[in-house]
Coordinates of C-alpha atoms in Angstrom, one line a residue:
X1 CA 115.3 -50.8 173.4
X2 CA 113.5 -49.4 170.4
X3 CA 110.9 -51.9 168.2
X4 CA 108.2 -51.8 165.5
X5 CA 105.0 -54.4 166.6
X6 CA 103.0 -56.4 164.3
X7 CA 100.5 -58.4 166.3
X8 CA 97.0 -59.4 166.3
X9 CA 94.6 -57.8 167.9
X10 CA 94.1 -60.5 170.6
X11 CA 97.5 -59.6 171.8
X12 CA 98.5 -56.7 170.6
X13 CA 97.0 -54.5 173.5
X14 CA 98.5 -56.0 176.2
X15 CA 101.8 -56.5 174.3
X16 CA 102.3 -53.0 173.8
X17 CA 101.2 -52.1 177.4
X18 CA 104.3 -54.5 178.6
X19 CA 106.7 -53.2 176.4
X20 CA 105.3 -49.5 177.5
X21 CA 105.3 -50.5 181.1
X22 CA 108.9 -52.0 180.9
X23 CA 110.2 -48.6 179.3
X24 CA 110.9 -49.7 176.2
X25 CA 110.2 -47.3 173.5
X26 CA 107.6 -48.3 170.1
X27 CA 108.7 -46.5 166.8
X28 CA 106.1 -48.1 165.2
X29 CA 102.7 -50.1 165.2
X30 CA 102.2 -51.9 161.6
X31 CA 99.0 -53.1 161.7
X32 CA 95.5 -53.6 159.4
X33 CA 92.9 -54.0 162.4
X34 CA 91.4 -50.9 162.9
X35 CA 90.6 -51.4 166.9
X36 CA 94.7 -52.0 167.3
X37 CA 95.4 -49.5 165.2
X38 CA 92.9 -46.6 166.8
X39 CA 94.2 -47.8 170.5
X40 CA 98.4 -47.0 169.2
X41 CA 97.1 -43.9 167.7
X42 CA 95.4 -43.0 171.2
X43 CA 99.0 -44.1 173.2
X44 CA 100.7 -41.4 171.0
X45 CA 101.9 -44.2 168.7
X46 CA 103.3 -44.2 165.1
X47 CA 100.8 -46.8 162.9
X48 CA 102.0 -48.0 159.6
X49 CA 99.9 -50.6 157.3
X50 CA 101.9 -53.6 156.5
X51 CA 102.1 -55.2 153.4
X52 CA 103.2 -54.4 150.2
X53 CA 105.5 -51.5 150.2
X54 CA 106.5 -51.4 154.1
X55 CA 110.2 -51.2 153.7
X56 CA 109.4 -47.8 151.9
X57 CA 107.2 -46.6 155.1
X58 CA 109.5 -47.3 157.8
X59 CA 112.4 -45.8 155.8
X60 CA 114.1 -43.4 158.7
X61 CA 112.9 -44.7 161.1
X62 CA 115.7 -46.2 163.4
X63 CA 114.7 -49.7 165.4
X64 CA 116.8 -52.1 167.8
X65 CA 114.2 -55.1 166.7
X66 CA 110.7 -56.0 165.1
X67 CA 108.5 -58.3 166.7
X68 CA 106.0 -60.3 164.9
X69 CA 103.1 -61.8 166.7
X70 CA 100.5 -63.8 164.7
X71 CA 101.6 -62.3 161.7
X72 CA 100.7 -64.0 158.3
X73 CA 102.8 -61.3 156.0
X74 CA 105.8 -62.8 154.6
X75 CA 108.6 -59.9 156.0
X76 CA 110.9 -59.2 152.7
X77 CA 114.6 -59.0 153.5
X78 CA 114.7 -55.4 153.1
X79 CA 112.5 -54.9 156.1
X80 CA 113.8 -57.1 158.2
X81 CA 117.1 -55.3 157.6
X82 CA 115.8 -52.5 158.6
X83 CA 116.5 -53.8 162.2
X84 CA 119.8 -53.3 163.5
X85 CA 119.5 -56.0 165.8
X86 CA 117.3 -58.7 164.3
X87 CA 113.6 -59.7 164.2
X88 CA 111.2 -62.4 166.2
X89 CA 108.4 -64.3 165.3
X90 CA 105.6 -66.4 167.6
X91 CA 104.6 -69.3 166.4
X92 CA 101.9 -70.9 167.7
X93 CA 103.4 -74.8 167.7
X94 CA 106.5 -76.1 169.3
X95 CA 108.9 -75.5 166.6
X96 CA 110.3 -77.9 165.2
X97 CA 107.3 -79.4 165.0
X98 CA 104.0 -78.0 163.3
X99 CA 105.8 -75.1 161.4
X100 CA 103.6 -73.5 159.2
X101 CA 99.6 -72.6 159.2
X102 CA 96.9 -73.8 161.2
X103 CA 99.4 -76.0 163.9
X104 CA 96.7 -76.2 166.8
X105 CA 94.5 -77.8 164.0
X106 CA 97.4 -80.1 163.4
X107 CA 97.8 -81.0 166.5
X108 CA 94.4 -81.7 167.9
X109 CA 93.6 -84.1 164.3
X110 CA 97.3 -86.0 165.1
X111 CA 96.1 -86.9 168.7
X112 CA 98.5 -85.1 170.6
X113 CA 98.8 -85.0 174.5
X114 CA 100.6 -81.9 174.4
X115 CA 101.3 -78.7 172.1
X116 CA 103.1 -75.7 172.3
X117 CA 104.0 -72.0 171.6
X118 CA 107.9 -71.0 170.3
X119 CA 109.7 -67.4 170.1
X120 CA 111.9 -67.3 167.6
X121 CA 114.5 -65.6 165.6
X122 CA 113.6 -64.5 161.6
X123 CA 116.4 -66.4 160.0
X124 CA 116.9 -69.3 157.5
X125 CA 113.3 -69.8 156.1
X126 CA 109.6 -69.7 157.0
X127 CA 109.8 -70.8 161.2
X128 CA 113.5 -72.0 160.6
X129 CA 115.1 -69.7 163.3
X130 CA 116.6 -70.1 166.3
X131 CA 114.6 -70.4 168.9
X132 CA 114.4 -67.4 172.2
X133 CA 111.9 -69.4 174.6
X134 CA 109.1 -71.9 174.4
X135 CA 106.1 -72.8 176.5
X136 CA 104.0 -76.2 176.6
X137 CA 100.5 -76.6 176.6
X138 CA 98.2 -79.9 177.2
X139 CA 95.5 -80.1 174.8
X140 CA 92.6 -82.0 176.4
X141 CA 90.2 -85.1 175.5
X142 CA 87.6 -82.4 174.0
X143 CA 90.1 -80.0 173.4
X144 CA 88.8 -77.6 170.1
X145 CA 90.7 -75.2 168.1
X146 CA 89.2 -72.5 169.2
X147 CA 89.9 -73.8 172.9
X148 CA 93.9 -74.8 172.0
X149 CA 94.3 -70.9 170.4
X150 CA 93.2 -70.0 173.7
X151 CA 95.9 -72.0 175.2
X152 CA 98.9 -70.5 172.9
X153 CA 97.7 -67.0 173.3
X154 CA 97.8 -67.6 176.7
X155 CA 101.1 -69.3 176.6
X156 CA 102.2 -66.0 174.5
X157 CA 101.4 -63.3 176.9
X158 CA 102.9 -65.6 179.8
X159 CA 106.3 -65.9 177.8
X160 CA 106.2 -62.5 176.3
X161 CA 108.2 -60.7 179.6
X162 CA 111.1 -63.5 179.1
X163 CA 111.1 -62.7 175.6
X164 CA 111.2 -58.7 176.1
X165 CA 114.0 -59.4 178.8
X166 CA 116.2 -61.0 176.5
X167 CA 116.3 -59.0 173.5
X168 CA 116.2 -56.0 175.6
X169 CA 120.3 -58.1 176.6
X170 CA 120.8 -57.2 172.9
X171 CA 122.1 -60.8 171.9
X172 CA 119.2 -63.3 173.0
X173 CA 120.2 -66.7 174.2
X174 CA 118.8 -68.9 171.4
X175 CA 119.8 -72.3 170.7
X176 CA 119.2 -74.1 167.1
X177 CA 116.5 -76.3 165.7
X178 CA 116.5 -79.7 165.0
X179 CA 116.0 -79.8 161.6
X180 CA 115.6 -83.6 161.4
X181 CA 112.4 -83.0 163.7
X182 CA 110.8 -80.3 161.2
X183 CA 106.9 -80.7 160.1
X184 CA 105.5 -78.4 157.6
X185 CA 101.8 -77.7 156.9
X186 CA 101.3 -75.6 154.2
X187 CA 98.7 -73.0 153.6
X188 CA 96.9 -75.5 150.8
X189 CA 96.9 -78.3 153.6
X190 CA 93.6 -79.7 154.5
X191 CA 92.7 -82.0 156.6
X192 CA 91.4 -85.2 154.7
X193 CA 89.4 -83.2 152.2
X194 CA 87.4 -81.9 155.3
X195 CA 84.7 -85.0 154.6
X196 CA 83.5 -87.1 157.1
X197 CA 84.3 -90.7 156.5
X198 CA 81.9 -93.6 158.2
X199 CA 84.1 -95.8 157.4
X200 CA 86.1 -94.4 160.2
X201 CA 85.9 -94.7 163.9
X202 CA 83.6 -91.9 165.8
X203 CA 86.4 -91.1 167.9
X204 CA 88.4 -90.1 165.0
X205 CA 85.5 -88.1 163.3
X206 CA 84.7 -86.1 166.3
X207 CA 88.5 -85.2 166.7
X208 CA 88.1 -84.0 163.0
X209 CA 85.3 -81.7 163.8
X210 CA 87.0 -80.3 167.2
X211 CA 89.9 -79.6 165.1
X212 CA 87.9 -77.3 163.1
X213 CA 85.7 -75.6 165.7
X214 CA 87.6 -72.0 165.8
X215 CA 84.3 -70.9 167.8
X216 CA 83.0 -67.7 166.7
X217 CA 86.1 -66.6 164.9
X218 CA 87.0 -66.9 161.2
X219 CA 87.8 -70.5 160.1
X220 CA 90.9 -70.6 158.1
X221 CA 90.3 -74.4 156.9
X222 CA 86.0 -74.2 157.0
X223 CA 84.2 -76.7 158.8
X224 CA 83.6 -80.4 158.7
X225 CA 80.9 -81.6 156.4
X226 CA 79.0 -84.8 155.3
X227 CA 76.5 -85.2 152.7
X228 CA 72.8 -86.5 152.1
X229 CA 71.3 -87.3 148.3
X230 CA 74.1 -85.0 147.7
X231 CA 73.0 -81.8 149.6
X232 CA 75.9 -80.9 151.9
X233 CA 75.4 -80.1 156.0
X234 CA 78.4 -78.8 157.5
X235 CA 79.0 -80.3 161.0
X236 CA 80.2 -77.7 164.0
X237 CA 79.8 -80.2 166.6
X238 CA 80.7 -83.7 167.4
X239 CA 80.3 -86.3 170.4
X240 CA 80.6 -89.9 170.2
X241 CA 77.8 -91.7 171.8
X242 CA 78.5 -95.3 172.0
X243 CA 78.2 -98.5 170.2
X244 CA 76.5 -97.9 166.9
X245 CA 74.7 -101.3 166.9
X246 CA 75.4 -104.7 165.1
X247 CA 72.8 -104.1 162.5
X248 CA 74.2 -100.1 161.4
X249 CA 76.3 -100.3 158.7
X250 CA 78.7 -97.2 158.7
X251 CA 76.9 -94.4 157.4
X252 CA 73.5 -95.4 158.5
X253 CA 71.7 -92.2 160.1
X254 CA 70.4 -93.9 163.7
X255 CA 68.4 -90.9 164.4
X256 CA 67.5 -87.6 164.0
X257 CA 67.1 -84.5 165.8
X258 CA 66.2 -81.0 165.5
X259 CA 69.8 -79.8 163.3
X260 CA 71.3 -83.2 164.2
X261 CA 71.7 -86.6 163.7
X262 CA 73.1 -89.5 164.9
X263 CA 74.4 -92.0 162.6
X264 CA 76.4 -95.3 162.5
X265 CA 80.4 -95.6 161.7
X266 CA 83.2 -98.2 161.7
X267 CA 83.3 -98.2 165.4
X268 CA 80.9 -96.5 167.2
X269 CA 77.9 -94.0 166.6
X270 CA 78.8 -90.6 165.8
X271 CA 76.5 -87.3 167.3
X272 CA 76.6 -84.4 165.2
X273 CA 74.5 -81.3 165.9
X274 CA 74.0 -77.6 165.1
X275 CA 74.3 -78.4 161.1
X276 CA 74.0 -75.8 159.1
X277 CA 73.0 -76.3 155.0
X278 CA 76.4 -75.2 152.8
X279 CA 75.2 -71.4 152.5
X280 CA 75.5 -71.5 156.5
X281 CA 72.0 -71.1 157.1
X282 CA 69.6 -73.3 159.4
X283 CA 69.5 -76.4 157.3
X284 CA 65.5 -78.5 156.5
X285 CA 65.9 -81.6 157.5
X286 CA 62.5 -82.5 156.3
X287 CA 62.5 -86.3 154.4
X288 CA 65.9 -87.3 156.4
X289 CA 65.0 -89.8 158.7
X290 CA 66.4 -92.7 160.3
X291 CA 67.5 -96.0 158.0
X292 CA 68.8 -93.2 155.3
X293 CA 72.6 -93.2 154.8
X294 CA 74.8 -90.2 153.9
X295 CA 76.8 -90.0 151.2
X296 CA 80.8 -91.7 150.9
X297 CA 83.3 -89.3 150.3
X298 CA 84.2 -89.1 146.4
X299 CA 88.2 -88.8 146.5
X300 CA 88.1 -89.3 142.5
X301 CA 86.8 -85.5 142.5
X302 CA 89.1 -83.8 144.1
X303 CA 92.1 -86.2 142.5
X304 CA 90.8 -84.6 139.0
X305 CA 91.8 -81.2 140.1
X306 CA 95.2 -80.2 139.8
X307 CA 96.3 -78.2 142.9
X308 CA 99.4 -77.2 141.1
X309 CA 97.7 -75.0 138.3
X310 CA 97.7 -71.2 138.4
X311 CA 94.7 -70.3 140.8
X312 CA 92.6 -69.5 137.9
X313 CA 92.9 -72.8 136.2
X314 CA 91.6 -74.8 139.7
X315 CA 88.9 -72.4 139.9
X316 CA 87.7 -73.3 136.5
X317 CA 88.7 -77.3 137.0
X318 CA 86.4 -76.9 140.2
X319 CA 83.5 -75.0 138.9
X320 CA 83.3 -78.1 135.9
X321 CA 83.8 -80.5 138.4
X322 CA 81.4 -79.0 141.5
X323 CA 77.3 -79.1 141.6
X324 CA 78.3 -76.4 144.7
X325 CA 79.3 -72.8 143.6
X326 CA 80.1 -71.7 146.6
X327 CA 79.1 -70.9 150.6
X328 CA 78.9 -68.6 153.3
X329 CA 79.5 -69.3 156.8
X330 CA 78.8 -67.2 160.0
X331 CA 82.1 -66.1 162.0
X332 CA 82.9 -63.5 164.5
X333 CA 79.4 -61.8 163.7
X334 CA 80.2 -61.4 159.7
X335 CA 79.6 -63.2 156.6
X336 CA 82.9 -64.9 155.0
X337 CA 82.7 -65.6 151.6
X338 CA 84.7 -69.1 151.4
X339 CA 86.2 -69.6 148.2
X340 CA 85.4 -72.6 145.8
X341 CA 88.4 -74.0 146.1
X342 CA 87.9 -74.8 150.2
X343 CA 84.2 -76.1 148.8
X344 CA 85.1 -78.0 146.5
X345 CA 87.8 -79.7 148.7
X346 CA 85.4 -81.1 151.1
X347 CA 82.0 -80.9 149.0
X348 CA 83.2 -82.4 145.4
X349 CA 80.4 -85.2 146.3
X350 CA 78.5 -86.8 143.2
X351 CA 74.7 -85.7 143.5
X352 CA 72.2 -88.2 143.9
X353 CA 68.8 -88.1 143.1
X354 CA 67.5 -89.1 146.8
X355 CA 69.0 -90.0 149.6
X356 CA 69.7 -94.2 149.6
X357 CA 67.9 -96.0 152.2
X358 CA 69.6 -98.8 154.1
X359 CA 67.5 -102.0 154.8
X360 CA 68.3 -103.3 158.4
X361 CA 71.2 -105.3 158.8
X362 CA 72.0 -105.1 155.1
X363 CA 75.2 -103.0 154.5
X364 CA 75.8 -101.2 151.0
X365 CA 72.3 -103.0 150.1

């Protein structure tokens, strides 16, 4: 059996060392990470960027199939028929559910028990294709999206050698999906405007923030944030701590810590620590203090903006619309610049003068 690879670095390496090991034969690695692409070159392997203008580069080249692993590139139909036996993606959710971006995200802010990685064939849409083999996962009661990845990847490699074993049959076993059972989550999906509401219980606050924790790697959807006098703190980490009190009205900060604090929601008190300011630097948290509330989310921001427009347009609705112009955040060791747009989705607050300060006992007073 003959392929072209397009995987991630997380599993590319041992990917290609199966499908070496099993005697199968790579025409080609297509790949933009440098650190896969310098190990294929140092296996005696063919490496092709991917992208725009890849049904041009693997012209002549013969393959059986072309895996994709991870792999956010839209293949055009020329490329895929390129293969003269067809082409499989993973997906990291249990097709049909949670097709599209970010489905460990999904699944952790939905309260799921269980999640799961699919194999499946390129056909009939975006994740549409009939599927080759699937795995389960459990997602645990602290269970982080940088912790359920883990899990799928895992799943992946586990899966991989029943995968190899049936395309290497030449006509995979694959049975249908269930259309009826499709979820989508789009790449301009996010989760609740990425604010955290007091309003809401701690439980469900802290699943927020462990659904954005992707650890030290990039963070496709940024992190979970909350404001104070309108300066925003975005929130890493998250633990519920117990009954908030009679007298804390949701929002009230209970305490405060060095990076943290504590503070009162609709059921429950809510622990947030390592906060970093919205340049993703080591925030002053001078003049916060407890009996201070933070700020309620503003949905009448982000309503004015029209998602719809040309990105250009939003850009300009969200620079009129945003005190913020924009923020850095550490991953993976690098800076990533985050674009307004993911700002302004979860930072669109109105600026206050000061932060408000709650009497005791006396809600919205």
């Amino acid at each position: 059996m003959r392929l072209i690879f397009m995987g991630t670095p997380a599993f590319a390496v041992p990917a290609l060392e199966a499908l070496a090991g099993a005697g199968h034969e790579i025409a080609a690695v297509a790949t933009r990470h440098a650190d896969v692409a310098d190990w294929a070159r140092a296996a005696g392997l063919h490496v092709l960027a991917p992208g725009v203008g890849l049904a041009e580069r693997i012209e002549g080249l013969e393959f059986d199939w072309l895996l994709s692993i991870a792999n956010l590139d839209l293949l055009p139909e020329p490329v895929l028929a390129r293969a003269t036996r067809g082409a499989v993606n993973f997906h990291d959710g249990p097709l049909p559910r949670y097709a599209g971006l970010n489905a460990p995200v999904w699944a952790i802010l939905n309260g799921e028990a269980q999640h799961g990685v699919t194999w499946h064939l390129i056909e009939g849409g975006v994740d549409a294709g009939r599927i080759v083999a699937q795995r389960s996962v459990d997602i645990g009661p602290d269970e982080t999206a940088f912790t359920l990845n883990a899990k799928c990847y895992a799943a992946a490699l586990e899966s991989f050698p029943e995968v190899v074993a049936e395309l290497a049959r030449g006509a995979p076993e694959a049975r249908a999906q269930d259309a009826s059972a499709r979820s989508w989550f789009g790449r301009d999906k996010r989760p609740e405007g990425l604010i955290l509401d007091p309003a809401r219980p701690a439980a469900d606050l802290a699943r927020l923030v462990r659904a954005l924790d992707h650890g030290g790697y990039r963070n496709p959807l940024n992190m979970a944030r909350i404001a104070i006098g309108g300066r925003v703190f975005l929130a890493p980490r998250a633990e519920v701590t117990g009954p908030a009190g009679a007298a804390a009205c949701p929002g009230t900060i209970i305490a405060t810590e060095e990076r943290g604090l504590t503070i009162a929601t609709g059921e429950g008190a809510l622990r947030l620590t390592g906060l970093m300011s919205a340049d993703g630097h080591v925030p002053i948290l001078a003049g916060i203090t407890a009996g201070m509330a933070i700020d309620p989310p503003d949905p009448r921001a982000e309503a004015r903006v029209d998602w719809r427009r040309p990105a250009v347009e939003v850009d300009r609705q969200i620079r009129a619309l945003s005190p913020f112009p924009g923020a850095w955040c550490e991953a993976a060791g690098e800076r990533l610049k985050l674009t307004r747009s993911r700002l302004a989705r979860g930072a669109m607050i109105e600026r206050a003068d000061k932060p408000r300060q709650i009497g005791s006992g006396a809600c919205g007073v």
